[in-house]
Coordinates of C-alpha atoms in Angstrom, one line a residue:
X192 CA -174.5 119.3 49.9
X193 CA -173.1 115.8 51.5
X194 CA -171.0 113.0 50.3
X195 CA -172.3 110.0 52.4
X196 CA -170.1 106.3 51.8
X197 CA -172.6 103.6 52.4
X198 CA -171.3 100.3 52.9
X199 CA -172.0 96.6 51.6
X200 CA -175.5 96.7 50.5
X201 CA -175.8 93.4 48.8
X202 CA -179.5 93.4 47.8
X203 CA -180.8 95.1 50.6
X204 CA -183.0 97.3 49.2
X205 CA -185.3 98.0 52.0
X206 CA -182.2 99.0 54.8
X207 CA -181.2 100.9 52.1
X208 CA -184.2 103.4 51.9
X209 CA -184.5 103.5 55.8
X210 CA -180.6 104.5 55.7
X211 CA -181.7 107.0 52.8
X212 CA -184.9 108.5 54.9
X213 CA -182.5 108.8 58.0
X214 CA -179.8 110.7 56.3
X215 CA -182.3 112.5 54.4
X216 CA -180.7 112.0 51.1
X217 CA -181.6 114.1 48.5
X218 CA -179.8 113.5 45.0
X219 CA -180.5 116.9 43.8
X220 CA -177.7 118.2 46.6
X221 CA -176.4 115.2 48.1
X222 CA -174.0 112.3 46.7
X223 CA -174.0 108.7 47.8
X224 CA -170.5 106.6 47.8
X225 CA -171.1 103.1 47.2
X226 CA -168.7 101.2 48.4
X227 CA -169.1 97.5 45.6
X228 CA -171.2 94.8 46.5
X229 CA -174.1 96.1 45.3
X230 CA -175.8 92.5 44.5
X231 CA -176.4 88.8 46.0
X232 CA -177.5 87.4 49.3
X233 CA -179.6 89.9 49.8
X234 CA -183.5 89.7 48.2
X235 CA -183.2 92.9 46.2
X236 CA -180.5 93.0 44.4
X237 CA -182.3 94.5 40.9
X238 CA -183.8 96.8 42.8
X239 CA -180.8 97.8 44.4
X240 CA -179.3 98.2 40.5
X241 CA -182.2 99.8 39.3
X242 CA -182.2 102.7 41.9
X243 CA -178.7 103.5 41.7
X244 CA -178.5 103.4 38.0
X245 CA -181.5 105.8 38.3
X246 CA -179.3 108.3 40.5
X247 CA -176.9 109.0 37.4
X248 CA -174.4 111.4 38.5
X249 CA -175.4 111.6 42.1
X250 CA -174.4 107.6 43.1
X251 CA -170.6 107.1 42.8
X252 CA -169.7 103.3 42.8
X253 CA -167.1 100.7 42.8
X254 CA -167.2 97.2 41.8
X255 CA -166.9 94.8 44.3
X256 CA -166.2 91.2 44.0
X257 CA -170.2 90.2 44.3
X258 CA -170.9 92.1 41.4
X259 CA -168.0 91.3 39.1
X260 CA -169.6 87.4 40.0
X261 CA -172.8 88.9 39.1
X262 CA -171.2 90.1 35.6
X263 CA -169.2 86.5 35.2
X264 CA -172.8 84.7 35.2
X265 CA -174.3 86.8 33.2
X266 CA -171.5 86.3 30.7
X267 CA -171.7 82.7 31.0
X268 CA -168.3 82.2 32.3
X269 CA -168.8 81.7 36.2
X270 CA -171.7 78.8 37.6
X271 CA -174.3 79.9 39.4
X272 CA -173.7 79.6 43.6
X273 CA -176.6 77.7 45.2
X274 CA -176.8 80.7 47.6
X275 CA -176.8 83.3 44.7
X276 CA -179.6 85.5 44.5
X277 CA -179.4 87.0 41.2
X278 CA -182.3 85.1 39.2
X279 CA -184.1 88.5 39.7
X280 CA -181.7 90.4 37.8
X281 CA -180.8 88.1 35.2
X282 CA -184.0 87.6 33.9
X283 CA -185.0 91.1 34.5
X284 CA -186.2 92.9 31.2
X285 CA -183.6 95.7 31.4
X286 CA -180.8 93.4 32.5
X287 CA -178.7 94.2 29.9
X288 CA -178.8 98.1 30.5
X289 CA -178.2 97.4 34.0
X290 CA -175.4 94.9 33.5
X291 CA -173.5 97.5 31.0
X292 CA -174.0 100.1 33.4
X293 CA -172.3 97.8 36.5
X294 CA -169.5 96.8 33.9
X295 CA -168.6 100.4 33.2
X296 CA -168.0 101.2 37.0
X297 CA -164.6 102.0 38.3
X298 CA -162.1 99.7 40.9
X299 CA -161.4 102.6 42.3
X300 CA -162.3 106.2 42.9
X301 CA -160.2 108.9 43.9
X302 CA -161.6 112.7 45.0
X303 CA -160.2 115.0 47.3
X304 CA -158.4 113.3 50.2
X305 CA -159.8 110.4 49.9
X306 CA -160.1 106.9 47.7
X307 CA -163.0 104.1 47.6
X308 CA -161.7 100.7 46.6
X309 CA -164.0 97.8 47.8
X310 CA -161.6 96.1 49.4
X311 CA -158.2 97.5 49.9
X312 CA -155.0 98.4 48.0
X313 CA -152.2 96.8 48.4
X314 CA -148.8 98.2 50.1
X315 CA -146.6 98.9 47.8
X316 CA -148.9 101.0 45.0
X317 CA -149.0 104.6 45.3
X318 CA -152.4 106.2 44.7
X319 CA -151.7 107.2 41.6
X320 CA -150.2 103.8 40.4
X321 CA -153.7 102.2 41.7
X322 CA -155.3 104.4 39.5
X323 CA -153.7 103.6 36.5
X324 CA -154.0 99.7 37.4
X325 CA -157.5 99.9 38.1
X326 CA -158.1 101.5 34.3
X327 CA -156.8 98.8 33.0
X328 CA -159.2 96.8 34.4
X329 CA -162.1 99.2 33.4
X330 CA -160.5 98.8 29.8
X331 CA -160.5 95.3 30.1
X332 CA -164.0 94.8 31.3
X333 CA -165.3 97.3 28.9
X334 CA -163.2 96.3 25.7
X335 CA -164.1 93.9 23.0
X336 CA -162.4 90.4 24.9
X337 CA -164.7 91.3 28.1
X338 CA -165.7 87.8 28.1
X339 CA -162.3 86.4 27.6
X340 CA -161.6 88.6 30.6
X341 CA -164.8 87.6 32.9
X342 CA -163.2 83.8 32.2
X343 CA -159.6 84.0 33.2
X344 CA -160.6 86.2 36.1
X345 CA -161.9 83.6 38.8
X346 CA -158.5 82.3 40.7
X347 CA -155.8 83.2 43.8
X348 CA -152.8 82.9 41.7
X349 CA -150.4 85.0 41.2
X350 CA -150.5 86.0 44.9
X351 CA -148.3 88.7 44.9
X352 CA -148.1 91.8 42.9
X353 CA -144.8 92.4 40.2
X354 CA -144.1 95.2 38.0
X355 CA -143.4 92.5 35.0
X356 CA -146.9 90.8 35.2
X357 CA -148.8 90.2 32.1
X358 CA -152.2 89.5 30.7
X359 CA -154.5 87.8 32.7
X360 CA -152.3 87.0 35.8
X361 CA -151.8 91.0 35.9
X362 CA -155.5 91.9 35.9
X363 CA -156.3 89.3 38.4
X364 CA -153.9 90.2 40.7
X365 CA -155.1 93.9 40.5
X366 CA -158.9 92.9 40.7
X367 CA -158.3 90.5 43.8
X368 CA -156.1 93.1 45.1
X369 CA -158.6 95.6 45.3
X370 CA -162.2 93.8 45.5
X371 CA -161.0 90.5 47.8
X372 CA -158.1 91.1 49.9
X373 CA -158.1 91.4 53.6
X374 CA -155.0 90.4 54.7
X375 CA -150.9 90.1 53.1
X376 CA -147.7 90.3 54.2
X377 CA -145.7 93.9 54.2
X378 CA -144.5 93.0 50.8
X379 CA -147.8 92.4 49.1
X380 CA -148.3 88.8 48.9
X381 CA -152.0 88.2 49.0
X382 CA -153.9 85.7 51.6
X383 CA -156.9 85.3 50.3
X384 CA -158.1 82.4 51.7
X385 CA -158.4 84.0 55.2
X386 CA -162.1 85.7 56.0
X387 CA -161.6 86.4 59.9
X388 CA -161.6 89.4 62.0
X389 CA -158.0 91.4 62.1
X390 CA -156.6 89.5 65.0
X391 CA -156.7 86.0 63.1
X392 CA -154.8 86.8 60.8
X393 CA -152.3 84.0 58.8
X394 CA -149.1 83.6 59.9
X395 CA -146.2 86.0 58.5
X396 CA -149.5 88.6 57.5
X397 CA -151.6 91.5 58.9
X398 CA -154.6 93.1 57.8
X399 CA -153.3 94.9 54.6
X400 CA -154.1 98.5 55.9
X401 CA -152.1 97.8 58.9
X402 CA -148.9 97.0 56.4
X403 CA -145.9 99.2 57.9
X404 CA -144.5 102.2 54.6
X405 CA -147.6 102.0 52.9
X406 CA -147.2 103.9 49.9
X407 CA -150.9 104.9 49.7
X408 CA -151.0 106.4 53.2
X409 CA -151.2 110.1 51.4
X410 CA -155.1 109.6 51.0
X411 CA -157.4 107.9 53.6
X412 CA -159.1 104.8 52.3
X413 CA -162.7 104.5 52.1
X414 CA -163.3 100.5 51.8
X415 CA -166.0 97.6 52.9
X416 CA -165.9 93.8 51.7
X417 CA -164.9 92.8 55.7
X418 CA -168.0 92.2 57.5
X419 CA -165.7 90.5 60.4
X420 CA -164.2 93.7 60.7
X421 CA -167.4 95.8 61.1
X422 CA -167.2 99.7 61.1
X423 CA -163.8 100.6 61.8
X424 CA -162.1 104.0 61.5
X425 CA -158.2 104.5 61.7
X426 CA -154.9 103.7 60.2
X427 CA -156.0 106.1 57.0
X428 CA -159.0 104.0 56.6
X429 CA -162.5 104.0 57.2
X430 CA -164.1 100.5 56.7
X431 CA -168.1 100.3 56.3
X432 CA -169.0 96.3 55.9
X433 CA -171.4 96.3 59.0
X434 CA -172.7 92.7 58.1
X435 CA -176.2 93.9 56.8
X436 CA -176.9 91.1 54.8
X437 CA -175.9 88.8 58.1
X438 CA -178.1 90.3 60.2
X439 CA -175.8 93.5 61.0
X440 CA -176.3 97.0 60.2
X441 CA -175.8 99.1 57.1
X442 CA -173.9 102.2 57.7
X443 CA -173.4 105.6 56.2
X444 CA -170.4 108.0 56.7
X445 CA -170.4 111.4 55.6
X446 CA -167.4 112.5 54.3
X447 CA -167.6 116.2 55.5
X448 CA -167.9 116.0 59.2
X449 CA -167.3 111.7 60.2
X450 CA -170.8 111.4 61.2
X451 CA -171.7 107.8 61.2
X452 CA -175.7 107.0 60.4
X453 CA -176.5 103.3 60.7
X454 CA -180.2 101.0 60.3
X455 CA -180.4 97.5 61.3
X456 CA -180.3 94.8 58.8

């Protein structure tokens, strides 16, 4: 049995079943880690649903801000991008089983040594504290105001986290936290406006898994979301955004040894 963490697949399908055939995944022994970003830009993005959904217990995922747009359109909350490619999905015939099966997936998972979050946690939460912020986000998204949810979630502000947030400022602040953020200061104010590589980042902050006394560093952090970053292992982190849907690769890691599989885009 192997635990492989695939990176940003975004509707590539097709990369995605050469990536399988390479690692020679098999989901009666083997478990795939999906990063988030399942959907959009990419041509295939029901297909991409429609085969993990299919995998059941074998495909572990994490939403990603992509597909929490995905869910926001569907809900009639969010307008459609121009460069969206979601028409498939939303006017598939089993869109709705599909769509309640993305809504019920986690922020962020936690096994072993090591936690998947899309995009990266901030500084000052503990493991254990992301985990109990990132359920009530599940809660939220899965609860009877899910809509009233998927409409006060678009938005940067609040910036920062703060133990006294409410409402919908709370759960935004978790959600871009965790499925948008690249880069903040050591004290957790979010720049999210800022899509460069590590070394551009704003002034007064640094890539947020860089951040000195972070209180997370007791697990390493299995992430994607930062195509301008690329593969990158280190720091208690192992990134897997490779750019596939740009033109890049799409990369697998397996957990139990570090081996790195990757197909071109």
């Amino acid at each position: 049995m192997a635990t492989y963490a695939i990176g940003d697949i975004q509707g590539c399908y097709e990369p995605l079943r050469r990536l399988l055939d390479l690692i020679r995944f098999d989901p009666a022994h083997d478990r795939l880690w999906v990063v988030g970003d399942l959907v959009n830009r990419g041509p295939e993005s029901l297909m991409v649903l429609r085969y993990l959904h299919e995998l059941g217990s074998a495909a572990t995922v994490v939403l990603g801000n992509h597909d929490l747009y995905l869910l926001m359109v569907a809900a009639g909350v969010e307008r459609r991008d121009k460069d969206d490619t979601l028409y498939q999905v939303l006017e598939a015939p089993d869109r709705d089983v599909l769509l309640d099966w993305l809504a019920r997936q986690p922020l962020l998972h936690v096994e072993g040594d090591h936690a998947m979050v899309h995009a990266g946690l901030l500084p000052v939460w503990t493991i254990t504290r992301a985990q109990e912020l990132a359920a009530e986000v599940s809660a939220a998204l899965t609860g009877p105001d899910a809509r009233h949810f998927l409409l006060h979630l678009a938005g940067n502000r609040p910036d920062r986290w703060a133990d006294n947030l409410k409402g919908w400022d709370r759960l935004r602040v978790i959600v871009n936290a965790m499925t948008r953020m690249r880069f903040c200061t050591p004290h957790g104010h979010l720049a999210l406006r800022a899509k460069g590589p590590p070394d551009e980042a704003p002034a007064g902050t640094l890539p947020w898994f860089r951040a000195p006394d972070r209180f997370h560093r007791t697990h390493t952090i299995v992430c994607g979301h930062w195509s301008a970053l690329g593969y990158y292992r280190g720091d208690g982190i192992i990134a897997l955004d490779s750019g596939c849907v740009w033109g890049g690769k799409l990369t697998a890691f397996r957990l139990e040894d570090g081996e790195v599989f990757q197909v071109q885009g």
